[in-house]
Amino acid sequence: MKKVMLCAALSIACSAGLMAESYVVDASHSSVEFGVKHMSVSNVKGSFDKFSGSVELDGKTITKLDGEVQIASINTNSEARDKHLNAPDFFDAKKFDKATLSLVKHSGKKLEANVTIRGITKKVTFDVELNGPVKHPKTGKDVIALSLEGKLNRKDFNVGADTANAMVSDNVNVKIELEAAQK
């Protein structure tokens, strides 16, 4: 009887994995953005222009989410600021060329992910909205969209550790908009 129960449990677990749908992020219809307070008064926004990722869904549950951004692709609409952000005292893009995000758990409107920046990994909670799937009229493939919004503390990742909160806020608002097409 125990063998029958074990086989049934394994069969269910394996078939659940077969039901998951895999998607690849379409960077041309997606964005990875952030915002910080500057001098405690203004909001400065930026983005990463080069990123990639993949998503797996089981129904309306995200079962896998992996993404990475190329740090050197940072864009704050100021070449001098971007150069400084890539320097060793902030992102140190030569030593740590990418940042990553990997799903820990998705439950309803919340998503927990491991975020790695400068080789330091911390759990970050995001509000998540999942839309789709819809059929793409040209490719016939399913397309989904994810919106993730959360906050992280830059000093937890040793980004600008010597820069005061009054100059650049410690809290960083993160907004990720992803469109992904079925593999």
mmCIF file with all atom_site columns, C-alpha atoms in Angstrom:
data_model
loop_
_atom_site.group_PDB
_atom_site.id
_atom_site.type_symbol
_atom_site.label_atom_id
_atom_site.label_alt_id
_atom_site.label_comp_id
_atom_site.label_asym_id
_atom_site.label_entity_id
_atom_site.label_seq_id
_atom_site.pdbx_PDB_ins_code
_atom_site.Cartn_x
_atom_site.Cartn_y
_atom_site.Cartn_z
_atom_site.occupancy
_atom_site.B_iso_or_equiv
_atom_site.pdbx_formal_charge
_atom_site.auth_seq_id
_atom_site.auth_comp_id
_atom_site.auth_asym_id
_atom_site.auth_atom_id
_atom_site.pdbx_PDB_model_num
ATOM 1   C CA . MET A 1 1   ? 0.000  0.000  0.000   1.00 0.00 ? 1   MET A CA 1
ATOM 2   C CA . LYS A 1 2   ? 2.862  2.381  0.825   1.00 0.00 ? 2   LYS A CA 1
ATOM 3   C CA . LYS A 1 3   ? 4.387  1.721  -2.615  1.00 0.00 ? 3   LYS A CA 1
ATOM 4   C CA . VAL A 1 4   ? 1.070  2.525  -4.317  1.00 0.00 ? 4   VAL A CA 1
ATOM 5   C CA . MET A 1 5   ? 0.767  5.797  -2.343  1.00 0.00 ? 5   MET A CA 1
ATOM 6   C CA . LEU A 1 6   ? 4.388  6.730  -3.125  1.00 0.00 ? 6   LEU A CA 1
ATOM 7   C CA . CYS A 1 7   ? 3.892  6.003  -6.839  1.00 0.00 ? 7   CYS A CA 1
ATOM 8   C CA . ALA A 1 8   ? 0.680  8.045  -6.875  1.00 0.00 ? 8   ALA A CA 1
ATOM 9   C CA . ALA A 1 9   ? 2.388  10.983 -5.143  1.00 0.00 ? 9   ALA A CA 1
ATOM 10  C CA . LEU A 1 10  ? 5.339  10.861 -7.566  1.00 0.00 ? 10  LEU A CA 1
ATOM 11  C CA . SER A 1 11  ? 2.986  10.629 -10.526 1.00 0.00 ? 11  SER A CA 1
ATOM 12  C CA . ILE A 1 12  ? 1.065  13.708 -9.376  1.00 0.00 ? 12  ILE A CA 1
ATOM 13  C CA . ALA A 1 13  ? 4.279  15.634 -8.715  1.00 0.00 ? 13  ALA A CA 1
ATOM 14  C CA . CYS A 1 14  ? 5.697  14.756 -12.138 1.00 0.00 ? 14  CYS A CA 1
ATOM 15  C CA . SER A 1 15  ? 2.489  15.562 -13.996 1.00 0.00 ? 15  SER A CA 1
ATOM 16  C CA . ALA A 1 16  ? 2.260  18.926 -12.210 1.00 0.00 ? 16  ALA A CA 1
ATOM 17  C CA . GLY A 1 17  ? 5.660  19.808 -13.665 1.00 0.00 ? 17  GLY A CA 1
ATOM 18  C CA . LEU A 1 18  ? 4.426  18.821 -17.123 1.00 0.00 ? 18  LEU A CA 1
ATOM 19  C CA . MET A 1 19  ? 1.505  21.265 -16.853 1.00 0.00 ? 19  MET A CA 1
ATOM 20  C CA . ALA A 1 20  ? 3.804  24.258 -16.343 1.00 0.00 ? 20  ALA A CA 1
ATOM 21  C CA . GLU A 1 21  ? 4.052  26.610 -19.309 1.00 0.00 ? 21  GLU A CA 1
ATOM 22  C CA . SER A 1 22  ? 7.434  28.184 -20.116 1.00 0.00 ? 22  SER A CA 1
ATOM 23  C CA . TYR A 1 23  ? 7.854  31.756 -21.350 1.00 0.00 ? 23  TYR A CA 1
ATOM 24  C CA . VAL A 1 24  ? 10.804 33.901 -22.450 1.00 0.00 ? 24  VAL A CA 1
ATOM 25  C CA . VAL A 1 25  ? 10.922 37.624 -21.639 1.00 0.00 ? 25  VAL A CA 1
ATOM 26  C CA . ASP A 1 26  ? 10.560 39.935 -24.641 1.00 0.00 ? 26  ASP A CA 1
ATOM 27  C CA . ALA A 1 27  ? 12.893 42.803 -23.704 1.00 0.00 ? 27  ALA A CA 1
ATOM 28  C CA . SER A 1 28  ? 11.482 45.041 -26.441 1.00 0.00 ? 28  SER A CA 1
ATOM 29  C CA . HIS A 1 29  ? 8.129  45.071 -24.603 1.00 0.00 ? 29  HIS A CA 1
ATOM 30  C CA . SER A 1 30  ? 9.530  45.074 -21.051 1.00 0.00 ? 30  SER A CA 1
ATOM 31  C CA . SER A 1 31  ? 11.383 47.358 -18.641 1.00 0.00 ? 31  SER A CA 1
ATOM 32  C CA . VAL A 1 32  ? 13.471 47.211 -15.477 1.00 0.00 ? 32  VAL A CA 1
ATOM 33  C CA . GLU A 1 33  ? 13.275 50.553 -13.670 1.00 0.00 ? 33  GLU A CA 1
ATOM 34  C CA . PHE A 1 34  ? 14.201 52.071 -10.318 1.00 0.00 ? 34  PHE A CA 1
ATOM 35  C CA . GLY A 1 35  ? 13.773 55.335 -8.478  1.00 0.00 ? 35  GLY A CA 1
ATOM 36  C CA . VAL A 1 36  ? 15.528 57.043 -5.557  1.00 0.00 ? 36  VAL A CA 1
ATOM 37  C CA . LYS A 1 37  ? 15.223 60.323 -3.698  1.00 0.00 ? 37  LYS A CA 1
ATOM 38  C CA . HIS A 1 38  ? 18.044 62.767 -4.398  1.00 0.00 ? 38  HIS A CA 1
ATOM 39  C CA . MET A 1 39  ? 18.920 65.316 -1.716  1.00 0.00 ? 39  MET A CA 1
ATOM 40  C CA . SER A 1 40  ? 15.754 64.147 0.112   1.00 0.00 ? 40  SER A CA 1
ATOM 41  C CA . VAL A 1 41  ? 13.554 66.197 -2.242  1.00 0.00 ? 41  VAL A CA 1
ATOM 42  C CA . SER A 1 42  ? 13.512 65.014 -5.844  1.00 0.00 ? 42  SER A CA 1
ATOM 43  C CA . ASN A 1 43  ? 12.808 61.665 -7.431  1.00 0.00 ? 43  ASN A CA 1
ATOM 44  C CA . VAL A 1 44  ? 15.461 60.399 -9.815  1.00 0.00 ? 44  VAL A CA 1
ATOM 45  C CA . LYS A 1 45  ? 14.557 57.486 -12.036 1.00 0.00 ? 45  LYS A CA 1
ATOM 46  C CA . GLY A 1 46  ? 16.678 55.096 -14.001 1.00 0.00 ? 46  GLY A CA 1
ATOM 47  C CA . SER A 1 47  ? 16.554 51.832 -15.860 1.00 0.00 ? 47  SER A CA 1
ATOM 48  C CA . PHE A 1 48  ? 18.656 48.990 -17.140 1.00 0.00 ? 48  PHE A CA 1
ATOM 49  C CA . ASP A 1 49  ? 18.562 48.723 -20.922 1.00 0.00 ? 49  ASP A CA 1
ATOM 50  C CA . LYS A 1 50  ? 19.924 45.163 -21.230 1.00 0.00 ? 50  LYS A CA 1
ATOM 51  C CA . PHE A 1 51  ? 18.167 42.341 -19.411 1.00 0.00 ? 51  PHE A CA 1
ATOM 52  C CA . SER A 1 52  ? 16.752 38.877 -19.981 1.00 0.00 ? 52  SER A CA 1
ATOM 53  C CA . GLY A 1 53  ? 14.561 36.382 -18.193 1.00 0.00 ? 53  GLY A CA 1
ATOM 54  C CA . SER A 1 54  ? 12.245 33.408 -18.216 1.00 0.00 ? 54  SER A CA 1
ATOM 55  C CA . VAL A 1 55  ? 8.980  32.546 -16.477 1.00 0.00 ? 55  VAL A CA 1
ATOM 56  C CA . GLU A 1 56  ? 7.101  29.323 -15.817 1.00 0.00 ? 56  GLU A CA 1
ATOM 57  C CA . LEU A 1 57  ? 3.432  29.216 -14.890 1.00 0.00 ? 57  LEU A CA 1
ATOM 58  C CA . ASP A 1 58  ? 1.154  26.534 -13.573 1.00 0.00 ? 58  ASP A CA 1
ATOM 59  C CA . GLY A 1 59  ? -2.238 28.079 -14.210 1.00 0.00 ? 59  GLY A CA 1
ATOM 60  C CA . LYS A 1 60  ? -2.113 31.495 -12.530 1.00 0.00 ? 60  LYS A CA 1
ATOM 61  C CA . THR A 1 61  ? 0.787  30.587 -10.235 1.00 0.00 ? 61  THR A CA 1
ATOM 62  C CA . ILE A 1 62  ? 4.337  31.604 -11.094 1.00 0.00 ? 62  ILE A CA 1
ATOM 63  C CA . THR A 1 63  ? 6.433  28.495 -10.432 1.00 0.00 ? 63  THR A CA 1
ATOM 64  C CA . LYS A 1 64  ? 9.733  29.832 -11.764 1.00 0.00 ? 64  LYS A CA 1
ATOM 65  C CA . LEU A 1 65  ? 11.067 33.296 -12.518 1.00 0.00 ? 65  LEU A CA 1
ATOM 66  C CA . ASP A 1 66  ? 14.679 34.019 -13.360 1.00 0.00 ? 66  ASP A CA 1
ATOM 67  C CA . GLY A 1 67  ? 16.095 37.255 -14.664 1.00 0.00 ? 67  GLY A CA 1
ATOM 68  C CA . GLU A 1 68  ? 19.282 39.202 -14.970 1.00 0.00 ? 68  GLU A CA 1
ATOM 69  C CA . VAL A 1 69  ? 20.287 42.740 -15.838 1.00 0.00 ? 69  VAL A CA 1
ATOM 70  C CA . GLN A 1 70  ? 23.588 43.883 -17.274 1.00 0.00 ? 70  GLN A CA 1
ATOM 71  C CA . ILE A 1 71  ? 24.799 46.492 -14.763 1.00 0.00 ? 71  ILE A CA 1
ATOM 72  C CA . ALA A 1 72  ? 26.769 48.499 -17.346 1.00 0.00 ? 72  ALA A CA 1
ATOM 73  C CA . SER A 1 73  ? 23.500 49.141 -19.210 1.00 0.00 ? 73  SER A CA 1
ATOM 74  C CA . ILE A 1 74  ? 22.278 51.468 -16.441 1.00 0.00 ? 74  ILE A CA 1
ATOM 75  C CA . ASN A 1 75  ? 20.562 54.560 -17.844 1.00 0.00 ? 75  ASN A CA 1
ATOM 76  C CA . THR A 1 76  ? 19.629 57.582 -15.721 1.00 0.00 ? 76  THR A CA 1
ATOM 77  C CA . ASN A 1 77  ? 19.716 60.094 -18.601 1.00 0.00 ? 77  ASN A CA 1
ATOM 78  C CA . SER A 1 78  ? 23.050 61.421 -17.330 1.00 0.00 ? 78  SER A CA 1
ATOM 79  C CA . GLU A 1 79  ? 26.239 59.966 -18.795 1.00 0.00 ? 79  GLU A CA 1
ATOM 80  C CA . ALA A 1 80  ? 28.337 61.274 -15.885 1.00 0.00 ? 80  ALA A CA 1
ATOM 81  C CA . ARG A 1 81  ? 25.979 59.807 -13.273 1.00 0.00 ? 81  ARG A CA 1
ATOM 82  C CA . ASP A 1 82  ? 25.799 56.466 -15.118 1.00 0.00 ? 82  ASP A CA 1
ATOM 83  C CA . LYS A 1 83  ? 29.604 56.328 -15.173 1.00 0.00 ? 83  LYS A CA 1
ATOM 84  C CA . HIS A 1 84  ? 29.707 57.011 -11.423 1.00 0.00 ? 84  HIS A CA 1
ATOM 85  C CA . LEU A 1 85  ? 27.035 54.375 -10.706 1.00 0.00 ? 85  LEU A CA 1
ATOM 86  C CA . ASN A 1 86  ? 29.156 51.798 -12.565 1.00 0.00 ? 86  ASN A CA 1
ATOM 87  C CA . ALA A 1 87  ? 32.239 52.730 -10.489 1.00 0.00 ? 87  ALA A CA 1
ATOM 88  C CA . PRO A 1 88  ? 33.556 50.613 -7.585  1.00 0.00 ? 88  PRO A CA 1
ATOM 89  C CA . ASP A 1 89  ? 31.842 52.702 -4.867  1.00 0.00 ? 89  ASP A CA 1
ATOM 90  C CA . PHE A 1 90  ? 28.386 51.944 -6.302  1.00 0.00 ? 90  PHE A CA 1
ATOM 91  C CA . PHE A 1 91  ? 27.664 48.924 -8.547  1.00 0.00 ? 91  PHE A CA 1
ATOM 92  C CA . ASP A 1 92  ? 31.286 48.109 -9.474  1.00 0.00 ? 92  ASP A CA 1
ATOM 93  C CA . ALA A 1 93  ? 30.177 46.913 -12.925 1.00 0.00 ? 93  ALA A CA 1
ATOM 94  C CA . LYS A 1 94  ? 33.631 45.630 -13.902 1.00 0.00 ? 94  LYS A CA 1
ATOM 95  C CA . LYS A 1 95  ? 33.718 43.241 -10.954 1.00 0.00 ? 95  LYS A CA 1
ATOM 96  C CA . PHE A 1 96  ? 29.956 42.535 -10.704 1.00 0.00 ? 96  PHE A CA 1
ATOM 97  C CA . ASP A 1 97  ? 28.680 42.727 -14.265 1.00 0.00 ? 97  ASP A CA 1
ATOM 98  C CA . LYS A 1 98  ? 25.139 41.535 -13.593 1.00 0.00 ? 98  LYS A CA 1
ATOM 99  C CA . ALA A 1 99  ? 22.359 41.525 -11.016 1.00 0.00 ? 99  ALA A CA 1
ATOM 100 C CA . THR A 1 100 ? 19.922 38.630 -10.807 1.00 0.00 ? 100 THR A CA 1
ATOM 101 C CA . LEU A 1 101 ? 16.441 37.848 -9.556  1.00 0.00 ? 101 LEU A CA 1
ATOM 102 C CA . SER A 1 102 ? 15.162 34.338 -8.831  1.00 0.00 ? 102 SER A CA 1
ATOM 103 C CA . LEU A 1 103 ? 11.739 33.291 -7.547  1.00 0.00 ? 103 LEU A CA 1
ATOM 104 C CA . VAL A 1 104 ? 11.465 31.994 -4.006  1.00 0.00 ? 104 VAL A CA 1
ATOM 105 C CA . LYS A 1 105 ? 7.655  31.868 -3.833  1.00 0.00 ? 105 LYS A CA 1
ATOM 106 C CA . HIS A 1 106 ? 4.537  33.313 -5.428  1.00 0.00 ? 106 HIS A CA 1
ATOM 107 C CA . SER A 1 107 ? 1.284  33.544 -3.517  1.00 0.00 ? 107 SER A CA 1
ATOM 108 C CA . GLY A 1 108 ? -1.597 35.626 -4.863  1.00 0.00 ? 108 GLY A CA 1
ATOM 109 C CA . LYS A 1 109 ? -0.557 39.274 -5.145  1.00 0.00 ? 109 LYS A CA 1
ATOM 110 C CA . LYS A 1 110 ? 2.866  38.789 -3.502  1.00 0.00 ? 110 LYS A CA 1
ATOM 111 C CA . LEU A 1 111 ? 6.078  37.390 -4.924  1.00 0.00 ? 111 LEU A CA 1
ATOM 112 C CA . GLU A 1 112 ? 9.238  36.739 -2.954  1.00 0.00 ? 112 GLU A CA 1
ATOM 113 C CA . ALA A 1 113 ? 12.523 36.619 -4.851  1.00 0.00 ? 113 ALA A CA 1
ATOM 114 C CA . ASN A 1 114 ? 16.212 36.342 -4.164  1.00 0.00 ? 114 ASN A CA 1
ATOM 115 C CA . VAL A 1 115 ? 17.894 39.434 -5.574  1.00 0.00 ? 115 VAL A CA 1
ATOM 116 C CA . THR A 1 116 ? 21.659 39.367 -6.044  1.00 0.00 ? 116 THR A CA 1
ATOM 117 C CA . ILE A 1 117 ? 23.611 42.599 -6.495  1.00 0.00 ? 117 ILE A CA 1
ATOM 118 C CA . ARG A 1 118 ? 27.394 42.915 -6.041  1.00 0.00 ? 118 ARG A CA 1
ATOM 119 C CA . GLY A 1 119 ? 27.493 39.217 -5.122  1.00 0.00 ? 119 GLY A CA 1
ATOM 120 C CA . ILE A 1 120 ? 25.139 39.761 -2.159  1.00 0.00 ? 120 ILE A CA 1
ATOM 121 C CA . THR A 1 121 ? 21.791 37.935 -2.133  1.00 0.00 ? 121 THR A CA 1
ATOM 122 C CA . LYS A 1 122 ? 18.763 39.165 -0.171  1.00 0.00 ? 122 LYS A CA 1
ATOM 123 C CA . LYS A 1 123 ? 15.084 38.234 -0.235  1.00 0.00 ? 123 LYS A CA 1
ATOM 124 C CA . VAL A 1 124 ? 12.865 41.009 -1.587  1.00 0.00 ? 124 VAL A CA 1
ATOM 125 C CA . THR A 1 125 ? 9.057  40.998 -1.589  1.00 0.00 ? 125 THR A CA 1
ATOM 126 C CA . PHE A 1 126 ? 7.240  42.412 -4.600  1.00 0.00 ? 126 PHE A CA 1
ATOM 127 C CA . ASP A 1 127 ? 3.615  43.199 -5.303  1.00 0.00 ? 127 ASP A CA 1
ATOM 128 C CA . VAL A 1 128 ? 2.836  41.201 -8.439  1.00 0.00 ? 128 VAL A CA 1
ATOM 129 C CA . GLU A 1 129 ? 0.179  41.372 -11.121 1.00 0.00 ? 129 GLU A CA 1
ATOM 130 C CA . LEU A 1 130 ? -0.070 38.599 -13.688 1.00 0.00 ? 130 LEU A CA 1
ATOM 131 C CA . ASN A 1 131 ? -2.028 39.166 -16.899 1.00 0.00 ? 131 ASN A CA 1
ATOM 132 C CA . GLY A 1 132 ? -2.823 36.735 -19.690 1.00 0.00 ? 132 GLY A CA 1
ATOM 133 C CA . PRO A 1 133 ? -2.208 34.504 -21.342 1.00 0.00 ? 133 PRO A CA 1
ATOM 134 C CA . VAL A 1 134 ? -3.487 35.841 -24.639 1.00 0.00 ? 134 VAL A CA 1
ATOM 135 C CA . LYS A 1 135 ? -2.760 34.514 -28.118 1.00 0.00 ? 135 LYS A CA 1
ATOM 136 C CA . HIS A 1 136 ? -0.396 36.668 -30.169 1.00 0.00 ? 136 HIS A CA 1
ATOM 137 C CA . PRO A 1 137 ? -2.173 37.306 -33.485 1.00 0.00 ? 137 PRO A CA 1
ATOM 138 C CA . LYS A 1 138 ? 0.990  36.864 -35.584 1.00 0.00 ? 138 LYS A CA 1
ATOM 139 C CA . THR A 1 139 ? 2.856  34.050 -33.824 1.00 0.00 ? 139 THR A CA 1
ATOM 140 C CA . GLY A 1 140 ? -0.086 32.139 -32.379 1.00 0.00 ? 140 GLY A CA 1
ATOM 141 C CA . LYS A 1 141 ? 1.903  31.725 -29.146 1.00 0.00 ? 141 LYS A CA 1
ATOM 142 C CA . ASP A 1 142 ? 0.579  32.618 -25.718 1.00 0.00 ? 142 ASP A CA 1
ATOM 143 C CA . VAL A 1 143 ? 1.813  35.906 -24.254 1.00 0.00 ? 143 VAL A CA 1
ATOM 144 C CA . ILE A 1 144 ? 1.742  36.911 -20.574 1.00 0.00 ? 144 ILE A CA 1
ATOM 145 C CA . ALA A 1 145 ? 2.643  40.056 -18.656 1.00 0.00 ? 145 ALA A CA 1
ATOM 146 C CA . LEU A 1 146 ? 4.025  40.479 -15.148 1.00 0.00 ? 146 LEU A CA 1
ATOM 147 C CA . SER A 1 147 ? 4.226  43.702 -13.161 1.00 0.00 ? 147 SER A CA 1
ATOM 148 C CA . LEU A 1 148 ? 6.483  43.625 -10.100 1.00 0.00 ? 148 LEU A CA 1
ATOM 149 C CA . GLU A 1 149 ? 6.835  46.511 -7.650  1.00 0.00 ? 149 GLU A CA 1
ATOM 150 C CA . GLY A 1 150 ? 8.930  46.485 -4.524  1.00 0.00 ? 150 GLY A CA 1
ATOM 151 C CA . LYS A 1 151 ? 11.550 48.227 -2.431  1.00 0.00 ? 151 LYS A CA 1
ATOM 152 C CA . LEU A 1 152 ? 15.044 47.305 -1.456  1.00 0.00 ? 152 LEU A CA 1
ATOM 153 C CA . ASN A 1 153 ? 17.719 48.960 0.617   1.00 0.00 ? 153 ASN A CA 1
ATOM 154 C CA . ARG A 1 154 ? 20.774 49.702 -1.533  1.00 0.00 ? 154 ARG A CA 1
ATOM 155 C CA . LYS A 1 155 ? 23.091 49.475 1.470   1.00 0.00 ? 155 LYS A CA 1
ATOM 156 C CA . ASP A 1 156 ? 22.002 45.860 2.065   1.00 0.00 ? 156 ASP A CA 1
ATOM 157 C CA . PHE A 1 157 ? 23.834 45.184 -1.220  1.00 0.00 ? 157 PHE A CA 1
ATOM 158 C CA . ASN A 1 158 ? 26.792 47.495 -0.469  1.00 0.00 ? 158 ASN A CA 1
ATOM 159 C CA . VAL A 1 159 ? 25.749 49.891 -3.244  1.00 0.00 ? 159 VAL A CA 1
ATOM 160 C CA . GLY A 1 160 ? 27.006 53.383 -2.412  1.00 0.00 ? 160 GLY A CA 1
ATOM 161 C CA . ALA A 1 161 ? 27.666 52.318 1.170   1.00 0.00 ? 161 ALA A CA 1
ATOM 162 C CA . ASP A 1 162 ? 29.531 55.557 1.930   1.00 0.00 ? 162 ASP A CA 1
ATOM 163 C CA . THR A 1 163 ? 26.883 57.810 0.355   1.00 0.00 ? 163 THR A CA 1
ATOM 164 C CA . ALA A 1 164 ? 24.517 59.327 2.905   1.00 0.00 ? 164 ALA A CA 1
ATOM 165 C CA . ASN A 1 165 ? 20.777 58.659 2.804   1.00 0.00 ? 165 ASN A CA 1
ATOM 166 C CA . ALA A 1 166 ? 20.223 62.438 2.595   1.00 0.00 ? 166 ALA A CA 1
ATOM 167 C CA . MET A 1 167 ? 22.167 62.535 -0.695  1.00 0.00 ? 167 MET A CA 1
ATOM 168 C CA . VAL A 1 168 ? 20.738 59.345 -2.265  1.00 0.00 ? 168 VAL A CA 1
ATOM 169 C CA . SER A 1 169 ? 17.953 57.534 -0.430  1.00 0.00 ? 169 SER A CA 1
ATOM 170 C CA . ASP A 1 170 ? 18.807 54.134 0.983   1.00 0.00 ? 170 ASP A CA 1
ATOM 171 C CA . ASN A 1 171 ? 15.402 52.855 -0.153  1.00 0.00 ? 171 ASN A CA 1
ATOM 172 C CA . VAL A 1 172 ? 15.157 52.125 -3.856  1.00 0.00 ? 172 VAL A CA 1
ATOM 173 C CA . ASN A 1 173 ? 11.792 51.657 -5.554  1.00 0.00 ? 173 ASN A CA 1
ATOM 174 C CA . VAL A 1 174 ? 11.938 48.887 -8.142  1.00 0.00 ? 174 VAL A CA 1
ATOM 175 C CA . LYS A 1 175 ? 9.411  48.460 -10.939 1.00 0.00 ? 175 LYS A CA 1
ATOM 176 C CA . ILE A 1 176 ? 9.701  45.610 -13.408 1.00 0.00 ? 176 ILE A CA 1
ATOM 177 C CA . GLU A 1 177 ? 7.295  45.248 -16.330 1.00 0.00 ? 177 GLU A CA 1
ATOM 178 C CA . LEU A 1 178 ? 7.697  41.993 -18.255 1.00 0.00 ? 178 LEU A CA 1
ATOM 179 C CA . GLU A 1 179 ? 6.021  40.676 -21.365 1.00 0.00 ? 179 GLU A CA 1
ATOM 180 C CA . ALA A 1 180 ? 6.920  37.084 -22.124 1.00 0.00 ? 180 ALA A CA 1
ATOM 181 C CA . ALA A 1 181 ? 6.105  34.761 -25.015 1.00 0.00 ? 181 ALA A CA 1
ATOM 182 C CA . GLN A 1 182 ? 5.532  31.024 -24.774 1.00 0.00 ? 182 GLN A CA 1
ATOM 183 C CA . LYS A 1 183 ? 8.574  28.949 -25.745 1.00 0.00 ? 183 LYS A CA 1
#
